[in-house]
Structures are given as structure tokens and as C-alpha cells.
PDB file of C-alpha atoms and ligand atoms in Angstrom:
ATOM      1  CA  MET A1118     -15.001  22.988  21.212  1.00  0.00           C
ATOM      2  CA  THR A1119     -17.122  24.223  18.344  1.00  0.00           C
ATOM      3  CA  THR A1120     -17.350  22.180  15.219  1.00  0.00           C
ATOM      4  CA  ARG A1121     -16.709  24.014  12.042  1.00  0.00           C
ATOM      5  CA  ARG A1122     -16.706  23.183   8.408  1.00  0.00           C
ATOM      6  CA  VAL A1123     -13.155  23.094   7.144  1.00  0.00           C
ATOM      7  CA  ASN A1124     -12.193  23.589   3.588  1.00  0.00           C
ATOM      8  CA  LEU A1125      -9.307  21.287   2.990  1.00  0.00           C
ATOM      9  CA  ASN A1126      -7.568  20.256  -0.163  1.00  0.00           C
ATOM     10  CA  THR A1127      -9.119  16.860  -0.943  1.00  0.00           C
ATOM     11  CA  GLU A1128      -5.976  15.460  -2.457  1.00  0.00           C
ATOM     12  CA  SER A1129      -3.890  16.057   0.638  1.00  0.00           C
ATOM     13  CA  VAL A1130      -6.683  14.836   2.931  1.00  0.00           C
ATOM     14  CA  ASP A1131      -6.812  11.627   0.896  1.00  0.00           C
ATOM     15  CA  ASN A1132      -3.067  11.187   1.208  1.00  0.00           C
ATOM     16  CA  TYR A1133      -3.278  11.540   4.999  1.00  0.00           C
ATOM     17  CA  LEU A1134      -6.090   9.018   5.248  1.00  0.00           C
ATOM     18  CA  LYS A1135      -4.283   6.545   3.032  1.00  0.00           C
ATOM     19  CA  ALA A1136      -1.042   6.917   5.016  1.00  0.00           C
ATOM     20  CA  ILE A1137      -2.857   6.379   8.344  1.00  0.00           C
ATOM     21  CA  PHE A1138      -4.579   3.332   6.865  1.00  0.00           C
ATOM     22  CA  THR A1139      -1.333   1.831   5.566  1.00  0.00           C
ATOM     23  CA  LEU A1140       0.780   2.556   8.642  1.00  0.00           C
ATOM     24  CA  GLY A1141      -1.942   1.289  10.997  1.00  0.00           C
ATOM     25  CA  GLY A1142      -1.670  -2.147   9.367  1.00  0.00           C
ATOM     26  CA  PRO A1143      -4.272  -4.917   9.440  1.00  0.00           C
ATOM     27  CA  ASP A1144      -5.060  -4.342  13.136  1.00  0.00           C
ATOM     28  CA  GLU A1145      -5.634  -0.629  12.598  1.00  0.00           C
ATOM     29  CA  GLU A1146      -3.270   0.432  15.339  1.00  0.00           C
ATOM     30  CA  ARG A1147      -2.864   4.081  16.256  1.00  0.00           C
ATOM     31  CA  VAL A1148      -0.251   5.885  14.196  1.00  0.00           C
ATOM     32  CA  THR A1149       2.176   8.436  15.647  1.00  0.00           C
ATOM     33  CA  SER A1150       2.617  11.901  14.153  1.00  0.00           C
ATOM     34  CA  SER A1151       6.301  11.234  13.588  1.00  0.00           C
ATOM     35  CA  ALA A1152       5.583   8.075  11.558  1.00  0.00           C
ATOM     36  CA  LEU A1153       3.129  10.079   9.472  1.00  0.00           C
ATOM     37  CA  ALA A1154       5.625  12.923   9.052  1.00  0.00           C
ATOM     38  CA  GLU A1155       8.195  10.479   7.743  1.00  0.00           C
ATOM     39  CA  ARG A1156       5.781   8.736   5.401  1.00  0.00           C
ATOM     40  CA  LEU A1157       4.383  11.940   3.926  1.00  0.00           C
ATOM     41  CA  GLY A1158       7.623  13.911   3.960  1.00  0.00           C
ATOM     42  CA  VAL A1159       5.934  16.737   5.868  1.00  0.00           C
ATOM     43  CA  ALA A1160       7.109  18.694   8.947  1.00  0.00           C
ATOM     44  CA  PRO A1161       5.677  17.352  12.258  1.00  0.00           C
ATOM     45  CA  ALA A1162       4.048  20.720  13.006  1.00  0.00           C
ATOM     46  CA  SER A1163       2.026  20.568   9.781  1.00  0.00           C
ATOM     47  CA  ILE A1164       0.979  17.010  10.641  1.00  0.00           C
ATOM     48  CA  THR A1165      -0.425  18.077  14.016  1.00  0.00           C
ATOM     49  CA  ASN A1166      -2.184  20.986  12.397  1.00  0.00           C
ATOM     50  CA  MET A1167      -3.824  18.819   9.749  1.00  0.00           C
ATOM     51  CA  LEU A1168      -4.832  16.063  12.183  1.00  0.00           C
ATOM     52  CA  GLN A1169      -6.529  18.621  14.419  1.00  0.00           C
ATOM     53  CA  LYS A1170      -8.484  19.913  11.442  1.00  0.00           C
ATOM     54  CA  LEU A1171      -9.501  16.424  10.327  1.00  0.00           C
ATOM     55  CA  ALA A1172     -10.608  15.531  13.859  1.00  0.00           C
ATOM     56  CA  ALA A1173     -12.627  18.731  14.224  1.00  0.00           C
ATOM     57  CA  SER A1174     -14.449  18.691  10.904  1.00  0.00           C
ATOM     58  CA  LEU A1175     -18.229  18.254  10.707  1.00  0.00           C
ATOM     59  CA  SER A1176     -18.029  14.493  10.249  1.00  0.00           C
ATOM     60  CA  PRO A1177     -14.568  13.751  11.661  1.00  0.00           C
ATOM     61  CA  LEU A1178     -12.349  11.584   9.502  1.00  0.00           C
ATOM     62  CA  VAL A1179      -9.910  10.713  12.288  1.00  0.00           C
ATOM     63  CA  GLU A1180      -9.760  10.270  16.044  1.00  0.00           C
ATOM     64  CA  TYR A1181      -6.743  12.142  17.258  1.00  0.00           C
ATOM     65  CA  GLU A1182      -5.118  12.550  20.659  1.00  0.00           C
ATOM     66  CA  ARG A1183      -1.776  14.243  20.733  1.00  0.00           C
ATOM     67  CA  ARG A1184      -0.239  11.700  23.103  1.00  0.00           C
ATOM     68  CA  ARG A1185      -1.759   8.516  21.707  1.00  0.00           C
ATOM     69  CA  GLY A1186      -1.594   9.239  18.001  1.00  0.00           C
ATOM     70  CA  VAL A1187      -4.268   8.981  15.374  1.00  0.00           C
ATOM     71  CA  ARG A1188      -6.608   6.413  13.885  1.00  0.00           C
ATOM     72  CA  LEU A1189      -9.319   6.568  11.263  1.00  0.00           C
ATOM     73  CA  SER A1190     -12.962   7.131  12.178  1.00  0.00           C
ATOM     74  CA  PRO A1191     -15.458   4.850  10.383  1.00  0.00           C
ATOM     75  CA  ALA A1192     -16.009   7.642   7.822  1.00  0.00           C
ATOM     76  CA  GLY A1193     -12.246   8.102   7.390  1.00  0.00           C
ATOM     77  CA  ARG A1194     -11.778   4.368   6.957  1.00  0.00           C
ATOM     78  CA  ARG A1195     -14.442   4.234   4.241  1.00  0.00           C
ATOM     79  CA  ARG A1196     -12.765   7.103   2.427  1.00  0.00           C
ATOM     80  CA  ALA A1197      -9.294   5.533   2.757  1.00  0.00           C
ATOM     81  CA  LEU A1198     -10.534   2.207   1.380  1.00  0.00           C
ATOM     82  CA  GLU A1199     -12.108   3.998  -1.565  1.00  0.00           C
ATOM     83  CA  ILE A1200      -8.795   5.663  -2.406  1.00  0.00           C
ATOM     84  CA  VAL A1201      -6.871   2.428  -1.929  1.00  0.00           C
ATOM     85  CA  ARG A1202      -9.359   0.732  -4.283  1.00  0.00           C
ATOM     86  CA  HIS A1203      -8.848   3.467  -6.884  1.00  0.00           C
ATOM     87  CA  HIS A1204      -5.086   3.240  -6.528  1.00  0.00           C
ATOM     88  CA  ARG A1205      -4.829  -0.530  -6.826  1.00  0.00           C
ATOM     89  CA  LEU A1206      -7.372  -0.831  -9.655  1.00  0.00           C
ATOM     90  CA  LEU A1207      -5.494   1.856 -11.564  1.00  0.00           C
ATOM     91  CA  GLU A1208      -2.221   0.006 -11.020  1.00  0.00           C
ATOM     92  CA  ALA A1209      -3.789  -3.186 -12.376  1.00  0.00           C
ATOM     93  CA  PHE A1210      -5.224  -1.310 -15.358  1.00  0.00           C
ATOM     94  CA  LEU A1211      -1.954   0.440 -16.194  1.00  0.00           C
ATOM     95  CA  TYR A1212      -0.067  -2.826 -15.914  1.00  0.00           C
ATOM     96  CA  GLU A1213      -2.438  -5.180 -17.691  1.00  0.00           C
ATOM     97  CA  VAL A1214      -4.126  -3.012 -20.288  1.00  0.00           C
ATOM     98  CA  LEU A1215      -1.657  -0.203 -20.953  1.00  0.00           C
ATOM     99  CA  ASP A1216       1.492  -2.354 -20.537  1.00  0.00           C
ATOM    100  CA  TYR A1217       3.196  -0.044 -18.064  1.00  0.00           C
ATOM    101  CA  PRO A1218       6.304  -1.603 -16.502  1.00  0.00           C
ATOM    102  CA  ILE A1219       5.642  -2.679 -12.910  1.00  0.00           C
ATOM    103  CA  GLU A1220       8.026  -0.080 -11.479  1.00  0.00           C
ATOM    104  CA  GLU A1221       6.084   2.796 -13.051  1.00  0.00           C
ATOM    105  CA  VAL A1222       2.489   2.004 -12.118  1.00  0.00           C
ATOM    106  CA  HIS A1223       2.620   3.310  -8.546  1.00  0.00           C
ATOM    107  CA  ASP A1224       3.641   6.892  -9.333  1.00  0.00           C
ATOM    108  CA  GLU A1225       1.085   7.133 -12.122  1.00  0.00           C
ATOM    109  CA  ALA A1226      -1.670   5.740  -9.878  1.00  0.00           C
ATOM    110  CA  GLU A1227      -0.711   8.227  -7.134  1.00  0.00           C
ATOM    111  CA  ARG A1228      -1.585  11.030  -9.518  1.00  0.00           C
ATOM    112  CA  LEU A1229      -4.761   9.556 -10.976  1.00  0.00           C
ATOM    113  CA  GLU A1230      -6.369   8.046  -7.868  1.00  0.00           C
ATOM    114  CA  HIS A1231      -7.820  11.356  -6.665  1.00  0.00           C
ATOM    115  CA  PHE A1232      -9.599  12.217  -9.858  1.00  0.00           C
ATOM    116  CA  ILE A1233     -11.343   9.194 -11.338  1.00  0.00           C
ATOM    117  CA  SER A1234     -15.135   9.011 -11.164  1.00  0.00           C
ATOM    118  CA  GLU A1235     -17.158   6.126  -9.781  1.00  0.00           C
ATOM    119  CA  ARG A1236     -18.127   5.285 -13.345  1.00  0.00           C
ATOM    120  CA  PHE A1237     -14.502   5.103 -14.444  1.00  0.00           C
ATOM    121  CA  GLU A1238     -13.660   2.938 -11.436  1.00  0.00           C
ATOM    122  CA  GLU A1239     -16.476   0.530 -12.266  1.00  0.00           C
ATOM    123  CA  ARG A1240     -15.411   0.388 -15.914  1.00  0.00           C
ATOM    124  CA  ILE A1241     -11.857  -0.575 -14.980  1.00  0.00           C
ATOM    125  CA  ALA A1242     -13.102  -3.212 -12.548  1.00  0.00           C
ATOM    126  CA  THR A1243     -15.369  -4.728 -15.208  1.00  0.00           C
ATOM    127  CA  LYS A1244     -12.677  -4.631 -17.888  1.00  0.00           C
ATOM    128  CA  LEU A1245     -10.283  -6.488 -15.596  1.00  0.00           C
ATOM    129  CA  ARG A1246     -13.019  -8.928 -14.430  1.00  0.00           C
ATOM    130  CA  HIS A1247     -13.011  -7.613 -10.859  1.00  0.00           C
ATOM    131  CA  PRO A1248      -9.441  -8.442  -9.849  1.00  0.00           C
ATOM    132  CA  ASN A1249      -8.639  -9.237  -6.214  1.00  0.00           C
ATOM    133  CA  PHE A1250      -4.999  -8.188  -6.356  1.00  0.00           C
ATOM    134  CA  ASP A1251      -2.903  -5.394  -7.839  1.00  0.00           C
ATOM    135  CA  PRO A1252       0.361  -6.127  -9.721  1.00  0.00           C
ATOM    136  CA  HIS A1253       2.344  -5.854  -6.459  1.00  0.00           C
ATOM    137  CA  GLY A1254       0.207  -8.580  -4.882  1.00  0.00           C
ATOM    138  CA  HIS A1255      -1.830  -6.264  -2.625  1.00  0.00           C
ATOM    139  CA  CYS A1256      -5.544  -6.894  -2.051  1.00  0.00           C
ATOM    140  CA  ILE A1257      -7.952  -4.604  -3.866  1.00  0.00           C
ATOM    141  CA  PRO A1258     -10.817  -3.654  -1.524  1.00  0.00           C
ATOM    142  CA  ALA A1259     -14.266  -4.628  -2.832  1.00  0.00           C
ATOM    143  CA  MET A1260     -16.865  -1.982  -3.754  1.00  0.00           C
ATOM    144  CA  ASP A1261     -18.387  -2.245  -0.275  1.00  0.00           C
ATOM    145  CA  GLY A1262     -14.978  -1.697   1.352  1.00  0.00           C
ATOM    146  CA  LYS A1263     -14.494  -5.332   2.382  1.00  0.00           C
ATOM    147  CA  MET A1264     -10.911  -6.508   2.190  1.00  0.00           C
ATOM    148  CA  PRO A1265      -9.703  -9.975   3.181  1.00  0.00           C
ATOM    149  CA  LYS A1266      -6.698 -10.086   5.513  1.00  0.00           C
ATOM    150  CA  GLN A1267      -3.588 -11.315   3.785  1.00  0.00           C
ATOM    151  CA  VAL A1268      -1.687 -14.039   5.602  1.00  0.00           C
ATOM    152  CA  SER A1269       1.911 -13.152   4.899  1.00  0.00           C
ATOM    153  CA  LYS A1270       4.998 -11.931   6.652  1.00  0.00           C
ATOM    154  CA  PRO A1271       8.002  -9.815   5.725  1.00  0.00           C
ATOM    155  CA  LEU A1272      10.937 -11.817   4.410  1.00  0.00           C
ATOM    156  CA  THR A1273      12.980 -10.324   7.240  1.00  0.00           C
ATOM    157  CA  ASP A1274      10.900 -12.301   9.788  1.00  0.00           C
ATOM    158  CA  ILE A1275      12.288 -15.690   8.757  1.00  0.00           C
ATOM    159  CA  GLU A1276      15.135 -17.214  10.715  1.00  0.00           C
ATOM    160  CA  GLU A1277      15.944 -20.122   8.448  1.00  0.00           C
ATOM    161  CA  GLY A1278      16.198 -20.486   4.701  1.00  0.00           C
ATOM    162  CA  GLY A1279      13.718 -22.536   2.697  1.00  0.00           C
ATOM    163  CA  LYS A1280      11.133 -22.412  -0.044  1.00  0.00           C
ATOM    164  CA  PHE A1281       8.352 -19.854   0.042  1.00  0.00           C
ATOM    165  CA  LEU A1282       5.871 -18.115  -2.215  1.00  0.00           C
ATOM    166  CA  VAL A1283       6.225 -14.414  -2.914  1.00  0.00           C
ATOM    167  CA  ASP A1284       3.041 -12.846  -1.528  1.00  0.00           C
ATOM    168  CA  SER A1285       3.600  -9.193  -2.376  1.00  0.00           C
ATOM    169  CA  VAL A1286       6.291  -6.610  -3.004  1.00  0.00           C
ATOM    170  CA  SER A1287       6.299  -3.012  -1.810  1.00  0.00           C
ATOM    171  CA  ASP A1288       5.261  -0.485  -4.454  1.00  0.00           C
ATOM    172  CA  HIS A1289       7.459   2.252  -3.032  1.00  0.00           C
ATOM    173  CA  ASP A1290      10.907   1.624  -4.459  1.00  0.00           C
ATOM    174  CA  ALA A1291      10.917   1.619  -8.274  1.00  0.00           C
ATOM    175  CA  ILE A1292      14.583   0.652  -8.576  1.00  0.00           C
ATOM    176  CA  LEU A1293      14.157  -2.321  -6.271  1.00  0.00           C
ATOM    177  CA  LEU A1294      10.978  -3.401  -8.098  1.00  0.00           C
ATOM    178  CA  LYS A1295      12.860  -3.455 -11.372  1.00  0.00           C
ATOM    179  CA  GLN A1296      15.602  -5.545  -9.807  1.00  0.00           C
ATOM    180  CA  LEU A1297      13.118  -7.991  -8.278  1.00  0.00           C
ATOM    181  CA  LYS A1298      11.329  -8.357 -11.603  1.00  0.00           C
ATOM    182  CA  ALA A1299      14.604  -9.015 -13.426  1.00  0.00           C
ATOM    183  CA  HIS A1300      15.183 -11.909 -11.010  1.00  0.00           C
ATOM    184  CA  GLY A1301      11.667 -13.297 -11.400  1.00  0.00           C
ATOM    185  CA  ILE A1302      10.666 -12.234  -7.874  1.00  0.00           C
ATOM    186  CA  THR A1303       7.036 -11.274  -8.492  1.00  0.00           C
ATOM    187  CA  PRO A1304       3.809 -12.112  -6.614  1.00  0.00           C
ATOM    188  CA  GLY A1305       3.051 -15.826  -6.799  1.00  0.00           C
ATOM    189  CA  ALA A1306       6.628 -16.825  -7.724  1.00  0.00           C
ATOM    190  CA  ARG A1307       8.384 -19.638  -5.864  1.00  0.00           C
ATOM    191  CA  LEU A1308      11.277 -18.319  -3.861  1.00  0.00           C
ATOM    192  CA  GLN A1309      14.320 -20.108  -2.520  1.00  0.00           C
ATOM    193  CA  VAL A1310      15.995 -18.338   0.384  1.00  0.00           C
ATOM    194  CA  THR A1311      19.427 -19.440   1.557  1.00  0.00           C
ATOM    195  CA  SER A1312      21.177 -18.579   4.789  1.00  0.00           C
ATOM    196  CA  PRO A1313      19.348 -15.437   5.905  1.00  0.00           C
ATOM    197  CA  SER A1314      21.568 -13.370   8.203  1.00  0.00           C
ATOM    198  CA  GLN A1315      21.510 -10.048   9.979  1.00  0.00           C
ATOM    199  CA  GLU A1316      23.143  -8.446   6.954  1.00  0.00           C
ATOM    200  CA  GLU A1317      21.697 -10.058   3.886  1.00  0.00           C
ATOM    201  CA  PHE A1318      19.269 -12.425   2.216  1.00  0.00           C
ATOM    202  CA  VAL A1319      20.153 -14.519  -0.821  1.00  0.00           C
ATOM    203  CA  LEU A1320      17.161 -15.130  -3.087  1.00  0.00           C
ATOM    204  CA  ARG A1321      16.503 -17.297  -6.123  1.00  0.00           C
ATOM    205  CA  ALA A1322      13.246 -17.546  -8.031  1.00  0.00           C
ATOM    206  CA  GLY A1323      12.112 -19.779 -10.873  1.00  0.00           C
ATOM    207  CA  SER A1324      14.875 -21.673 -12.644  1.00  0.00           C
ATOM    208  CA  PRO A1325      18.151 -21.784 -10.724  1.00  0.00           C
ATOM    209  CA  SER A1326      19.026 -18.419 -12.209  1.00  0.00           C
ATOM    210  CA  LYS A1327      21.490 -16.026 -10.699  1.00  0.00           C
ATOM    211  CA  ALA A1328      20.937 -15.164  -7.096  1.00  0.00           C
ATOM    212  CA  LEU A1329      19.816 -11.793  -5.842  1.00  0.00           C
ATOM    213  CA  ARG A1330      21.470 -10.583  -2.657  1.00  0.00           C
ATOM    214  CA  LEU A1331      19.420  -8.100  -0.683  1.00  0.00           C
ATOM    215  CA  SER A1332      20.376  -6.159   2.410  1.00  0.00           C
ATOM    216  CA  ARG A1333      18.044  -6.551   5.399  1.00  0.00           C
ATOM    217  CA  ALA A1334      16.692  -3.042   4.803  1.00  0.00           C
ATOM    218  CA  LEU A1335      15.649  -3.880   1.241  1.00  0.00           C
ATOM    219  CA  ALA A1336      14.476  -7.430   1.994  1.00  0.00           C
ATOM    220  CA  GLY A1337      11.656  -6.006   4.140  1.00  0.00           C
ATOM    221  CA  ALA A1338       9.970  -4.878   0.910  1.00  0.00           C
ATOM    222  CA  VAL A1339       9.208  -8.517   0.035  1.00  0.00           C
ATOM    223  CA  ARG A1340       6.391 -10.345   1.847  1.00  0.00           C
ATOM    224  CA  ILE A1341       6.201 -14.138   1.717  1.00  0.00           C
ATOM    225  CA  ARG A1342       3.848 -16.957   2.650  1.00  0.00           C
ATOM    226  CA  SER A1343       4.409 -20.679   2.931  1.00  0.00           C
ATOM    227  CA  GLU A1344       3.893 -22.847  -0.162  1.00  0.00           C
ATOM    228  CA  ASP A1345       0.298 -24.078  -0.298  1.00  0.00           C
TER     229      ASP A1345
HETATM  230 ZN1  LIG B1449       0.962   1.734  -5.438  1.00  0.00          ZN
END
């Protein structure tokens, strides 16, 4: 197969790389086209098409086999981490400096992450004193792409109630984020979980305020760790 230079829209390439990075998880497992299609809201045929282009470009950003799925090449991983760093730094900046509500920072960062310069990125990092976490509790990769593994698990993994710390909350559901915030369920908060079941989780944070009942589907958006 001949290698050719492909002219691809950078913004959509970045979104593919970021989605592969996120879906692959900490162990960087291969990601299926259907999982990508769902995440990006794109038809499976377009996914295949794009992955073939990314795998065939001059310095390939992904390794792709139709049957086994896709994973990032070292170059693709570097690029993905750069975008994730932009995204999470922007979220922290919007939240801490511009006073955006937590449920609005993600969408704004999605737009801005593709366009900021290295200088702008460095300025934000300096202004915020090089933060390690974004407002959702997710690790911000360092300049050199290093990112510590977070030791946490989804709330839905627990079988018994108890006391935990909120590690992070998903940035994808603005309505849920608002609800969590209203109940004091934010990264670092102490969380009391009573009687988890197949259907629902009953959560209390901070003072014995009113409980929040979450369905199993929604509870997966909260990641917890044990109290230190
Ligand atoms: Zn986000």
C-alpha cells in the first residue's frame, strides 16, 4: 500500500484521537468502530473511512485492523494527550478564573481546545499554578504527556454501602452535573452510600442533607475511591 499525505480536518482528527484515548481507558485497550461511532455520533461507515485514512497517513496516528479495532500510535497518543491537556486546563481556567458553572465548562472547552496556542496553554497553566486536576476531578496531563494513573472505580462497582471519597464525575451530562453539585457531590467530597441495588444508589454528601437517588445508569458517572 502506498503512503500518501492526507489532508484532514484537524478538529475532527483531534476528536477521533481523544475518543480513542478515552474509550481505551488506562490500559489503552483496542477500541471497536461501533464504540467510536456511538461516542462520536457518526455513522459506522464514516468511522471506518476515517480510521483507514489516519492509519495510512505519512506518520500514522492510529494502528487499525478492521477485525481487532483501533489503538493510538505513539504519535497519536502524544497528540491525544496534548488535546486532553488543553481541554482540562481550559475547564479549570473557565471554572476558577471566569466563574463558569461546572456544568458549562465542558462544552466551552470542547470548542476552544482545538485553537489555543502553546503560549496560551502555558499562560493558563502558570496562572492556575500548574493544576493536576480539572474541576471534574480528572488528571491533567503534564507538558511532557505524563499522566499518573488514577486509582478509582465507578460507583456502580460497589456491592455494599459505606463511606467513600468522590474521585471524579463525568463531564458529559450537564444536567446530572448540576444535580450532583446541588447535593454537594463534587471531587474530594465525602460520600455516604446506602443500600446500593440493581436499580438505584442513594447518596449523601457533606452534612446529612437530603439524599440523592440515582439510577444505576446515572450512578456510573461518579467515580469513587476509599477514604485515605
Ligand atoms: Zn470536559
